[in-house]
Each structure stands twice: as C-alpha cells, then as structure tokens.
C-alpha cells in the first residue's frame, strides 16, 4: 500500500497546483518531498524482518502521517464549508438584485 499512497499524494499535489490552490499545495509539499526522497533513496519498500527491527521508527513515521492526514481532512472540510457559505451568500445577493 505504500506506492499507491505515494501516488495518490502526488496526484493530489498536482491537482492543487493545476487548480491554483496554493495553500493546500504548500501544506502537502513536505509530505510529497518526503515521499520523493524515499523513492529516490530506494527506501519506499518495507521488509517484514526489517520493520520489526526498527518498529519505533516506523510507528513514529506512521503516527506523523496519520496526524498530517487528520489535520488536512479538517482543513479541507473547513475550506469546503467556507466555499459553500460564500456561494450561498452570493446566490442570495444575486437573487435580491432581480
């Protein structure tokens, strides 16, 4: 599941870049850079015996990723709500002008 996660993160980053969502793109930049660094260093795969030797490192890395994804989820939810509220107030203003 490591490579699909990295690919999905890169696709989201590119979509944010193309859509001009600069804040979201900058928020995702550190994780994309981390993933690219792992792929370039050929450390993207996990060996079952190696994971148990370095379990604390892998746990810490995964907890940081979960925290990052949780913060991103709430930021995206907040952004969506703000966008919906702004669109509805724009619709109300446009409707009252007619």
XYZ file of C-alpha atoms in Angstrom:
98
model
C 0.000 0.000 0.000
C 2.996 2.304 0.144
C 3.301 3.105 -3.559
C -0.450 3.786 -4.079
C -0.375 6.136 -1.080
C 2.611 7.979 -2.534
C 0.999 8.136 -5.977
C -2.286 9.461 -4.533
C -0.413 12.129 -2.582
C 1.473 13.205 -5.708
C -1.748 13.321 -7.765
C -3.413 15.499 -5.108
C -0.383 17.799 -5.123
C -0.500 18.148 -8.927
C -4.270 18.796 -8.861
C -3.769 21.532 -6.254
C -1.022 23.007 -8.434
C -3.181 22.990 -11.569
C -6.234 24.391 -9.769
C -4.252 27.202 -8.156
C -4.913 26.038 -4.591
C -1.624 27.419 -3.330
C -2.224 26.986 0.400
C -3.300 23.351 0.003
C -0.343 22.726 -2.285
C 2.111 24.220 0.209
C 0.548 22.189 3.028
C 1.096 18.982 1.031
C 4.590 19.895 -0.165
C 6.512 18.434 2.833
C 4.866 15.016 2.518
C 5.403 14.950 -1.250
C 9.060 15.889 -0.722
C 9.379 13.171 1.937
C 7.875 10.579 -0.416
C 10.081 11.646 -3.329
C 13.120 11.450 -1.052
C 12.158 7.899 -0.033
C 11.694 6.809 -3.661
C 14.960 8.412 -4.792
C 16.791 6.737 -1.893
C 15.078 3.403 -2.682
C 13.554 3.226 0.821
C 9.888 3.047 -0.232
C 9.512 -0.708 0.333
C 9.221 -2.427 3.691
C 10.857 -5.732 4.524
C 8.913 -7.694 7.148
C 12.028 -8.566 9.147
C 13.384 -5.023 8.927
C 10.137 -3.489 10.182
C 10.391 -5.376 13.459
C 13.973 -4.227 13.995
C 13.035 -0.587 13.513
C 9.468 -0.702 14.804
C 9.659 2.519 16.833
C 10.831 4.482 13.771
C 8.036 3.108 11.589
C 5.423 3.725 14.292
C 6.557 7.333 14.692
C 6.510 7.873 10.917
C 3.003 6.435 10.624
C 1.676 8.449 13.579
C 3.022 11.628 11.974
C 1.330 10.700 8.683
C -1.978 9.988 10.440
C -1.779 13.341 12.242
C -0.961 15.070 8.950
C -3.901 13.429 7.158
C -6.234 14.263 10.055
C -5.218 17.926 10.023
C -5.590 18.023 6.233
C -9.049 16.476 6.492
C -10.257 19.184 8.852
C -8.613 21.935 6.766
C -10.295 20.639 3.592
C -13.631 20.323 5.424
C -13.299 23.896 6.701
C -12.399 25.132 3.212
C -15.394 23.343 1.711
C -17.789 24.828 4.283
C -16.405 28.345 3.747
C -16.766 27.943 -0.025
C -20.354 26.716 0.298
C -21.282 29.550 2.645
C -19.728 32.147 0.329
C -21.518 30.691 -2.700
C -24.871 30.673 -0.917
C -24.477 34.290 0.181
C -23.503 35.219 -3.394
C -26.653 33.470 -4.661
C -28.787 35.337 -2.127
C -27.252 38.671 -3.129
C -27.701 37.918 -6.844
C -31.298 36.837 -6.271
C -32.184 40.003 -4.363
C -30.935 42.219 -7.204
C -33.530 40.892 -9.646
